[in-house]
Amino acid sequence: MMGVFDIALALLVLGVALMVVNAAETRAAVIAFIALGLLLALVWVRLGSVDVALTEAAIGGGATGILLLRACGRLRPSVSDTPQPGLGVRAAASALPTLLTIAIASVVLSPPTPAPSLAEAAAEALPDLGLGNPVTAVLLGYRALDTLLEKVVLLLALVGVWSLTSDGLWGGAPAELADGAAKPPLLLLARLLPPFGVVAGIYLVWAGADHPGGTFQGGAMLAGMWLLAMMAGLAAPPDTGNPRLRFALFVGPAAFLLVGFAGFLIADGFLAYPPGLAKPLIVAVEAALTLSIAVIIALMVAGPAMKAPR
Amino acid sequence: MNPATLYGLMTAGLIGIGLFGLIVHGTALRKLLSFNLVAAGVLLLFGVAAQRGAGAGFPGDPVPQAMVITGIVVAFAASALAVALLLRLLDVEREDDAP
């Protein structure tokens, strides 16, 4: 049942997207992008995907927004900057995007019927896994290999970010996230919010078994709380060579791999769960994964090492 | 027209706007922003397909949703790597410019 709300939301998303692209200042464009992230989260809820809405709000809008805002703050005019394009260039450049929009719109307006769906297949084995949330079942059960590989991709991206430090600074701490003395409102927020945020993040992971939620959403919230504390100057970014930090990064994929190989011994094969033990194993893997995801996201925003190791 | 089709049309517009930004801007950070717009739009197409595949009592087909969650996280990792590369490139330029 389509209503005024859906039409208004769609128009609002397009309007804010135009703001992101047409803003004169980069900072305005990044702030519009953060707003777009939140609006897209609403669109995801209207599409019936609440898990994805949580992830989009936390990671797509929130974490990416912080990342781009910090980058924007450190940018100065550089030799590789080209001036803002004029009206003629914009008019010529809009030919290809218009064609693409028309092509995608025609695909959307003539979808295959009946709609292909794996919902029935996903629902069948849900009781065996002991989970109530089908998306968590897909992520950690049916397509667990994808999630494992994605964790490894995250670690590789973090190593990639770390490798951009100067020689001799490897293993050191990233630059301070707080610039100067933090203003009192930020200090208050950073003291007040993290306890609630940590509880909410852990709850999101626990509730993700039966209701919308999961490791990525909870982990992103925990990362956000740590970033908030670092940005207010209440916590210093840790040394990237710190063994406990490295252990926290490693424990998620390691636990997942361990459970995966244990599947050879106690179940059918790699990443297979024995019936009856599936839910405890999944919850244990989720706990380790959440810690790793939280640390990886926060460290990716913090950037490469800028100080010599202590 | 059901909500899925409406949001599908919105997604087509979003991808077009993102591609326009990618072409028109010269600065790397603006290009990265526009690329993120295109990525968000493409993942929304998955969401439209998931909404159409609703069944078995779920509001949406769970498999595309899981893929989108993976896609959002990997896109964030790619953006983080791109930003780190960009900042390092600017540092190197500054070192070259300084006498």
GROMACS .gro file of C-alpha atoms in nm:
model
  409
    1MET     CA    1   0.000   0.000   0.000
    2MET     CA    2   0.183   0.305  -0.125
    3GLY     CA    3   0.122   0.633   0.047
    4VAL     CA    4   0.236   0.989   0.072
    5PHE     CA    5   0.518   0.882   0.303
    6ASP     CA    6   0.683   0.660   0.040
    7ILE     CA    7   0.661   0.922  -0.234
    8ALA     CA    8   0.794   1.190  -0.001
    9LEU     CA    9   1.080   0.965   0.114
   10ALA     CA   10   1.178   0.878  -0.244
   11LEU     CA   11   1.178   1.244  -0.348
   12LEU     CA   12   1.374   1.338  -0.036
   13VAL     CA   13   1.641   1.075  -0.108
   14LEU     CA   14   1.681   1.202  -0.465
   15GLY     CA   15   1.697   1.562  -0.344
   16VAL     CA   16   1.967   1.490  -0.085
   17ALA     CA   17   2.162   1.285  -0.343
   18LEU     CA   18   2.156   1.589  -0.572
   19MET     CA   19   2.286   1.796  -0.280
   20VAL     CA   20   2.575   1.552  -0.230
   21VAL     CA   21   2.673   1.582  -0.594
   22ASN     CA   22   2.613   1.954  -0.643
   23ALA     CA   23   2.736   2.101  -0.315
   24ALA     CA   24   3.006   2.361  -0.365
   25GLU     CA   25   3.203   2.274  -0.050
   26THR     CA   26   3.323   1.920   0.011
   27ARG     CA   27   3.224   1.942   0.377
   28ALA     CA   28   2.861   2.019   0.285
   29ALA     CA   29   2.864   1.724   0.048
   30VAL     CA   30   2.987   1.486   0.321
   31ILE     CA   31   2.725   1.606   0.570
   32ALA     CA   32   2.456   1.559   0.307
   33PHE     CA   33   2.595   1.208   0.253
   34ILE     CA   34   2.554   1.127   0.623
   35ALA     CA   35   2.194   1.250   0.606
   36LEU     CA   36   2.144   1.036   0.297
   37GLY     CA   37   2.266   0.733   0.490
   38LEU     CA   38   1.993   0.782   0.749
   39LEU     CA   39   1.725   0.835   0.484
   40LEU     CA   40   1.836   0.519   0.306
   41ALA     CA   41   1.800   0.333   0.636
   42LEU     CA   42   1.434   0.440   0.634
   43VAL     CA   43   1.400   0.316   0.276
   44TRP     CA   44   1.539  -0.020   0.382
   45VAL     CA   45   1.281  -0.044   0.659
   46ARG     CA   46   1.006   0.026   0.405
   47LEU     CA   47   1.151  -0.253   0.189
   48GLY     CA   48   1.107  -0.491   0.481
   49SER     CA   49   1.480  -0.539   0.551
   50VAL     CA   50   1.531  -0.414   0.905
   51ASP     CA   51   1.873  -0.585   0.947
   52VAL     CA   52   2.001  -0.405   0.640
   53ALA     CA   53   1.851  -0.077   0.764
   54LEU     CA   54   2.050  -0.112   1.089
   55THR     CA   55   2.369  -0.188   0.896
   56GLU     CA   56   2.317   0.100   0.654
   57ALA     CA   57   2.258   0.347   0.936
   58ALA     CA   58   2.556   0.224   1.138
   59ILE     CA   59   2.817   0.150   0.872
   60GLY     CA   60   2.693   0.301   0.546
   61GLY     CA   61   2.593   0.635   0.689
   62GLY     CA   62   2.773   0.648   1.023
   63ALA     CA   63   3.117   0.490   0.986
   64THR     CA   64   3.167   0.601   0.624
   65GLY     CA   65   3.048   0.948   0.722
   66ILE     CA   66   3.302   0.982   1.004
   67LEU     CA   67   3.573   0.855   0.770
   68LEU     CA   68   3.494   1.105   0.498
   69LEU     CA   69   3.445   1.394   0.740
   70ARG     CA   70   3.789   1.338   0.893
   71ALA     CA   71   3.942   1.310   0.547
   72CYS     CA   72   3.768   1.630   0.445
   73GLY     CA   73   3.911   1.809   0.746
   74ARG     CA   74   4.265   1.710   0.654
   75LEU     CA   75   4.240   1.806   0.290
   76ARG     CA   76   4.397   2.121   0.160
   77PRO     CA   77   4.392   2.242  -0.201
   78SER     CA   78   4.624   2.014  -0.390
   79VAL     CA   79   4.787   2.023  -0.733
   80SER     CA   80   4.561   1.741  -0.848
   81ASP     CA   81   4.244   1.944  -0.782
   82THR     CA   82   4.055   2.055  -1.091
   83PRO     CA   83   3.815   2.351  -1.078
   84GLN     CA   84   3.440   2.301  -1.047
   85PRO     CA   85   3.299   2.217  -1.392
   86GLY     CA   86   3.083   2.468  -1.576
   87LEU     CA   87   2.728   2.429  -1.697
   88GLY     CA   88   2.824   2.302  -2.042
   89VAL     CA   89   3.036   2.020  -1.902
   90ARG     CA   90   2.759   1.924  -1.661
   91ALA     CA   91   2.502   1.913  -1.940
   92ALA     CA   92   2.725   1.694  -2.156
   93ALA     CA   93   2.812   1.470  -1.861
   94SER     CA   94   2.447   1.402  -1.782
   95ALA     CA   95   2.393   1.210  -2.107
   96LEU     CA   96   2.536   0.877  -1.989
   97PRO     CA   97   2.375   0.886  -1.641
   98THR     CA   98   2.037   0.961  -1.799
   99LEU     CA   99   2.072   0.659  -2.027
  100LEU     CA  100   2.171   0.444  -1.729
  101THR     CA  101   1.874   0.567  -1.524
  102ILE     CA  102   1.634   0.489  -1.808
  103ALA     CA  103   1.787   0.143  -1.851
  104ILE     CA  104   1.760   0.055  -1.482
  105ALA     CA  105   1.410   0.201  -1.458
  106SER     CA  106   1.295  -0.016  -1.749
  107VAL     CA  107   1.439  -0.322  -1.576
  108VAL     CA  108   1.260  -0.229  -1.253
  109LEU     CA  109   0.930  -0.179  -1.435
  110SER     CA  110   0.940  -0.517  -1.606
  111PRO     CA  111   1.061  -0.761  -1.340
  112PRO     CA  112   1.041  -1.138  -1.381
  113THR     CA  113   0.712  -1.291  -1.268
  114PRO     CA  114   0.671  -1.492  -1.056
  115ALA     CA  115   0.934  -1.323  -0.838
  116PRO     CA  116   1.228  -1.559  -0.775
  117SER     CA  117   1.268  -1.624  -0.407
  118LEU     CA  118   1.474  -1.835  -0.170
  119ALA     CA  119   1.258  -1.751   0.130
  120GLU     CA  120   1.093  -2.094   0.143
  121ALA     CA  121   1.426  -2.274   0.126
  122ALA     CA  122   1.566  -2.048   0.397
  123ALA     CA  123   1.266  -2.108   0.622
  124GLU     CA  124   1.288  -2.487   0.596
  125ALA     CA  125   1.616  -2.537   0.780
  126LEU     CA  126   1.566  -2.254   1.030
  127PRO     CA  127   1.453  -2.475   1.322
  128ASP     CA  128   1.764  -2.696   1.279
  129LEU     CA  129   1.986  -2.397   1.338
  130GLY     CA  130   1.783  -2.284   1.635
  131LEU     CA  131   1.764  -1.929   1.502
  132GLY     CA  132   1.460  -1.711   1.451
  133ASN     CA  133   1.612  -1.443   1.231
  134PRO     CA  134   1.647  -1.574   0.874
  135VAL     CA  135   1.910  -1.314   0.779
  136THR     CA  136   2.138  -1.428   1.063
  137ALA     CA  137   2.075  -1.785   0.954
  138VAL     CA  138   2.188  -1.700   0.601
  139LEU     CA  139   2.492  -1.504   0.723
  140LEU     CA  140   2.619  -1.755   0.978
  141GLY     CA  141   2.459  -2.075   0.858
  142TYR     CA  142   2.382  -2.122   0.491
  143ARG     CA  143   2.637  -1.872   0.356
  144ALA     CA  144   2.883  -1.883   0.642
  145LEU     CA  145   3.171  -1.914   0.397
  146ASP     CA  146   3.085  -1.571   0.254
  147THR     CA  147   3.094  -1.418   0.601
  148LEU     CA  148   3.427  -1.585   0.679
  149LEU     CA  149   3.582  -1.456   0.358
  150GLU     CA  150   3.439  -1.112   0.426
  151LYS     CA  151   3.613  -1.106   0.763
  152VAL     CA  152   3.939  -1.186   0.591
  153VAL     CA  153   3.874  -0.904   0.341
  154LEU     CA  154   3.822  -0.665   0.632
  155LEU     CA  155   4.152  -0.771   0.787
  156LEU     CA  156   4.329  -0.730   0.453
  157ALA     CA  157   4.184  -0.382   0.413
  158LEU     CA  158   4.307  -0.293   0.761
  159VAL     CA  159   4.655  -0.422   0.678
  160GLY     CA  160   4.635  -0.215   0.361
  161VAL     CA  161   4.554   0.097   0.562
  162TRP     CA  162   4.832   0.023   0.810
  163SER     CA  163   5.085  -0.036   0.534
  164LEU     CA  164   5.057   0.331   0.433
  165THR     CA  165   5.259   0.444   0.731
  166SER     CA  166   5.620   0.562   0.699
  167ASP     CA  167   5.902   0.317   0.755
  168GLY     CA  168   6.009   0.326   1.115
  169LEU     CA  169   5.661   0.412   1.239
  170TRP     CA  170   5.524   0.061   1.181
  171GLY     CA  171   5.359  -0.062   1.499
  172GLY     CA  172   5.304   0.287   1.632
  173ALA     CA  173   4.978   0.460   1.719
  174PRO     CA  174   4.755   0.647   1.471
  175ALA     CA  175   4.727   1.023   1.496
  176GLU     CA  176   4.517   1.160   1.779
  177LEU     CA  177   4.153   1.177   1.674
  178ALA     CA  178   4.082   1.472   1.899
  179ASP     CA  179   4.222   1.800   1.769
  180GLY     CA  180   4.297   2.017   2.068
  181ALA     CA  181   4.081   2.035   2.380
  182ALA     CA  182   3.738   1.893   2.317
  183LYS     CA  183   3.440   2.123   2.359
  184PRO     CA  184   3.222   2.059   2.668
  185PRO     CA  185   2.918   1.923   2.476
  186LEU     CA  186   3.137   1.664   2.305
  187LEU     CA  187   3.299   1.570   2.637
  188LEU     CA  188   2.957   1.530   2.798
  189LEU     CA  189   2.831   1.314   2.513
  190ALA     CA  190   3.146   1.101   2.518
  191ARG     CA  191   3.109   1.042   2.892
  192LEU     CA  192   2.734   0.979   2.888
  193LEU     CA  193   2.667   0.779   2.575
  194PRO     CA  194   2.924   0.495   2.564
  195PRO     CA  195   2.784   0.292   2.857
  196PHE     CA  196   2.440   0.287   2.694
  197GLY     CA  197   2.594   0.236   2.351
  198VAL     CA  198   2.797  -0.063   2.464
  199VAL     CA  199   2.493  -0.227   2.622
  200ALA     CA  200   2.285  -0.154   2.311
  201GLY     CA  201   2.559  -0.296   2.087
  202ILE     CA  202   2.590  -0.618   2.284
  203TYR     CA  203   2.212  -0.649   2.293
  204LEU     CA  204   2.194  -0.607   1.914
  205VAL     CA  205   2.430  -0.901   1.873
  206TRP     CA  206   2.242  -1.120   2.122
  207ALA     CA  207   1.899  -1.030   1.986
  208GLY     CA  208   2.018  -1.083   1.631
  209ALA     CA  209   1.958  -1.455   1.669
  210ASP     CA  210   1.581  -1.413   1.674
  211HIS     CA  211   1.509  -1.050   1.588
  212PRO     CA  212   1.672  -0.794   1.356
  213GLY     CA  213   2.030  -0.736   1.462
  214GLY     CA  214   2.356  -0.920   1.435
  215THR     CA  215   2.732  -0.900   1.458
  216PHE     CA  216   2.789  -0.618   1.207
  217GLN     CA  217   2.529  -0.389   1.353
  218GLY     CA  218   2.639  -0.449   1.714
  219GLY     CA  219   3.007  -0.432   1.623
  220ALA     CA  220   2.957  -0.103   1.439
  221MET     CA  221   2.782   0.044   1.742
  222LEU     CA  222   3.066  -0.064   1.971
  223ALA     CA  223   3.318   0.085   1.726
  224GLY     CA  224   3.118   0.408   1.726
  225MET     CA  225   3.135   0.433   2.104
  226TRP     CA  226   3.512   0.380   2.106
  227LEU     CA  227   3.555   0.637   1.828
  228LEU     CA  228   3.344   0.884   2.025
  229ALA     CA  229   3.567   0.841   2.329
  230MET     CA  230   3.878   0.883   2.113
  231MET     CA  231   3.740   1.191   1.938
  232ALA     CA  232   3.668   1.359   2.271
  233GLY     CA  233   4.022   1.289   2.389
  234LEU     CA  234   3.907   1.051   2.663
  235ALA     CA  235   4.098   0.759   2.510
  236ALA     CA  236   4.415   0.757   2.304
  237PRO     CA  237   4.441   0.548   1.988
  238PRO     CA  238   4.631   0.231   2.078
  239ASP     CA  239   4.965   0.124   1.930
  240THR     CA  240   4.894  -0.082   1.621
  241GLY     CA  241   5.162  -0.325   1.733
  242ASN     CA  242   5.001  -0.386   2.070
  243PRO     CA  243   4.971  -0.766   2.116
  244ARG     CA  244   4.632  -0.747   2.286
  245LEU     CA  245   4.498  -0.533   2.002
  246ARG     CA  246   4.633  -0.779   1.749
  247PHE     CA  247   4.470  -1.062   1.943
  248ALA     CA  248   4.134  -0.882   1.939
  249LEU     CA  249   4.163  -0.840   1.563
  250PHE     CA  250   4.254  -1.200   1.515
  251VAL     CA  251   4.009  -1.372   1.750
  252GLY     CA  252   3.702  -1.331   1.527
  253PRO     CA  253   3.829  -1.493   1.207
  254ALA     CA  254   4.028  -1.746   1.412
  255ALA     CA  255   3.720  -1.862   1.606
  256PHE     CA  256   3.524  -1.882   1.283
  257LEU     CA  257   3.798  -2.088   1.115
  258LEU     CA  258   3.824  -2.314   1.422
  259VAL     CA  259   3.452  -2.385   1.417
  260GLY     CA  260   3.473  -2.434   1.043
  261PHE     CA  261   3.745  -2.695   1.061
  262ALA     CA  262   3.578  -2.858   1.361
  263GLY     CA  263   3.288  -2.917   1.125
  264PHE     CA  264   3.499  -3.187   0.956
  265LEU     CA  265   3.516  -3.375   1.286
  266ILE     CA  266   3.173  -3.326   1.439
  267ALA     CA  267   2.949  -3.263   1.137
  268ASP     CA  268   2.933  -3.306   0.761
  269GLY     CA  269   3.209  -3.079   0.642
  270PHE     CA  270   3.368  -2.736   0.653
  271LEU     CA  271   3.148  -2.486   0.842
  272ALA     CA  272   2.875  -2.746   0.894
  273TYR     CA  273   2.709  -2.742   1.236
  274PRO     CA  274   2.609  -3.057   1.424
  275PRO     CA  275   2.236  -3.065   1.498
  276GLY     CA  276   2.165  -2.951   1.851
  277LEU     CA  277   2.500  -2.773   1.889
  278ALA     CA  278   2.436  -2.521   1.611
  279LYS     CA  279   2.306  -2.233   1.820
  280PRO     CA  280   2.577  -2.237   2.091
  281LEU     CA  281   2.849  -2.254   1.825
  282ILE     CA  282   2.692  -1.968   1.630
  283VAL     CA  283   2.660  -1.752   1.941
  284ALA     CA  284   3.024  -1.820   2.037
  285VAL     CA  285   3.143  -1.731   1.686
  286GLU     CA  286   2.925  -1.418   1.690
  287ALA     CA  287   3.077  -1.300   2.018
  288ALA     CA  288   3.432  -1.332   1.882
  289LEU     CA  289   3.331  -1.175   1.551
  290THR     CA  290   3.170  -0.874   1.717
  291LEU     CA  291   3.490  -0.791   1.906
  292SER     CA  292   3.697  -0.816   1.590
  293ILE     CA  293   3.454  -0.614   1.381
  294ALA     CA  294   3.435  -0.337   1.639
  295VAL     CA  295   3.814  -0.306   1.660
  296ILE     CA  296   3.859  -0.328   1.280
  297ILE     CA  297   3.602  -0.058   1.204
  298ALA     CA  298   3.742   0.181   1.466
  299LEU     CA  299   4.101   0.127   1.351
  300MET     CA  300   4.010   0.175   0.986
  301VAL     CA  301   3.866   0.514   1.071
  302ALA     CA  302   4.170   0.600   1.287
  303GLY     CA  303   4.406   0.538   0.996
  304PRO     CA  304   4.771   0.437   0.966
  305ALA     CA  305   5.033   0.486   1.237
  306MET     CA  306   5.167   0.838   1.273
  307LYS     CA  307   5.384   0.805   1.583
  308ALA     CA  308   5.676   0.580   1.662
  309PRO     CA  309   5.591   0.269   1.865
  310ARG     CA  310   5.633   0.299   2.237
  311MET     CA  311   0.248   0.063  -0.819
  312ASN     CA  312   0.371  -0.105  -0.505
  313PRO     CA  313   0.642   0.041  -0.280
  314ALA     CA  314   0.910  -0.191  -0.424
  315THR     CA  315   0.862  -0.049  -0.776
  316LEU     CA  316   0.857   0.308  -0.646
  317TYR     CA  317   1.183   0.257  -0.460
  318GLY     CA  318   1.322   0.078  -0.764
  319LEU     CA  319   1.263   0.388  -0.973
  320MET     CA  320   1.418   0.599  -0.697
  321THR     CA  321   1.721   0.369  -0.706
  322ALA     CA  322   1.755   0.418  -1.081
  323GLY     CA  323   1.764   0.792  -1.020
  324LEU     CA  324   2.015   0.751  -0.736
  325ILE     CA  325   2.256   0.549  -0.953
  326GLY     CA  326   2.225   0.807  -1.231
  327ILE     CA  327   2.299   1.093  -0.990
  328GLY     CA  328   2.597   0.904  -0.850
  329LEU     CA  329   2.739   0.838  -1.196
  330PHE     CA  330   2.691   1.205  -1.284
  331GLY     CA  331   2.891   1.306  -0.977
  332LEU     CA  332   3.160   1.052  -1.062
  333ILE     CA  333   3.203   1.201  -1.411
  334VAL     CA  334   3.173   1.568  -1.326
  335HIS     CA  335   3.397   1.606  -1.019
  336GLY     CA  336   3.774   1.607  -1.044
  337THR     CA  337   3.862   1.583  -0.675
  338ALA     CA  338   3.921   1.231  -0.548
  339LEU     CA  339   3.709   1.275  -0.235
  340ARG     CA  340   3.405   1.393  -0.435
  341LYS     CA  341   3.450   1.098  -0.668
  342LEU     CA  342   3.460   0.867  -0.366
  343LEU     CA  343   3.133   1.020  -0.238
  344SER     CA  344   2.966   0.969  -0.576
  345PHE     CA  345   3.096   0.614  -0.593
  346ASN     CA  346   2.940   0.546  -0.255
  347LEU     CA  347   2.610   0.679  -0.394
  348VAL     CA  348   2.628   0.435  -0.685
  349ALA     CA  349   2.712   0.150  -0.447
  350ALA     CA  350   2.417   0.237  -0.221
  351GLY     CA  351   2.189   0.242  -0.525
  352VAL     CA  352   2.304  -0.095  -0.653
  353LEU     CA  353   2.254  -0.252  -0.311
  354LEU     CA  354   1.905  -0.099  -0.301
  355LEU     CA  355   1.827  -0.290  -0.622
  356PHE     CA  356   1.905  -0.606  -0.428
  357GLY     CA  357   1.662  -0.481  -0.165
  358VAL     CA  358   1.389  -0.429  -0.424
  359ALA     CA  359   1.442  -0.786  -0.544
  360ALA     CA  360   1.432  -0.907  -0.182
  361GLN     CA  361   1.101  -0.728  -0.120
  362ARG     CA  362   0.951  -0.888  -0.429
  363GLY     CA  363   1.073  -1.230  -0.316
  364ALA     CA  364   0.893  -1.207   0.018
  365GLY     CA  365   0.746  -1.535   0.128
  366ALA     CA  366   0.726  -1.798   0.401
  367GLY     CA  367   0.610  -1.533   0.645
  368PHE     CA  368   0.921  -1.315   0.607
  369PRO     CA  369   0.885  -0.953   0.494
  370GLY     CA  370   1.166  -1.006   0.245
  371ASP     CA  371   1.381  -1.277   0.090
  372PRO     CA  372   1.667  -1.320   0.341
  373VAL     CA  373   1.943  -1.424   0.099
  374PRO     CA  374   1.973  -1.091  -0.092
  375GLN     CA  375   1.954  -0.910   0.243
  376ALA     CA  376   2.253  -1.105   0.374
  377MET     CA  377   2.443  -1.026   0.054
  378VAL     CA  378   2.364  -0.657   0.093
  379ILE     CA  379   2.492  -0.654   0.451
  380THR     CA  380   2.816  -0.812   0.331
  381GLY     CA  381   2.828  -0.557   0.048
  382ILE     CA  382   2.782  -0.258   0.278
  383VAL     CA  383   3.065  -0.371   0.505
  384VAL     CA  384   3.303  -0.443   0.218
  385ALA     CA  385   3.219  -0.107   0.056
  386PHE     CA  386   3.308   0.062   0.384
  387ALA     CA  387   3.641  -0.123   0.393
  388ALA     CA  388   3.712  -0.014   0.035
  389SER     CA  389   3.626   0.348   0.121
  390ALA     CA  390   3.855   0.337   0.425
  391LEU     CA  391   4.143   0.208   0.213
  392ALA     CA  392   4.072   0.471  -0.054
  393VAL     CA  393   4.071   0.752   0.204
  394ALA     CA  394   4.397   0.628   0.357
  395LEU     CA  395   4.556   0.617   0.010
  396LEU     CA  396   4.428   0.966  -0.068
  397LEU     CA  397   4.562   1.116   0.255
  398ARG     CA  398   4.899   0.947   0.205
  399LEU     CA  399   4.913   1.080  -0.151
  400LEU     CA  400   4.850   1.432  -0.023
  401ASP     CA  401   5.123   1.391   0.239
  402VAL     CA  402   5.368   1.281  -0.029
  403GLU     CA  403   5.272   1.580  -0.245
  404ARG     CA  404   5.328   1.814   0.047
  405GLU     CA  405   5.670   1.662   0.115
  406ASP     CA  406   5.760   1.708  -0.250
  407ASP     CA  407   5.644   2.070  -0.251
  408ALA     CA  408   5.828   2.162   0.069
  409PRO     CA  409   6.188   2.270  -0.005
   0.00000   0.00000   0.00000
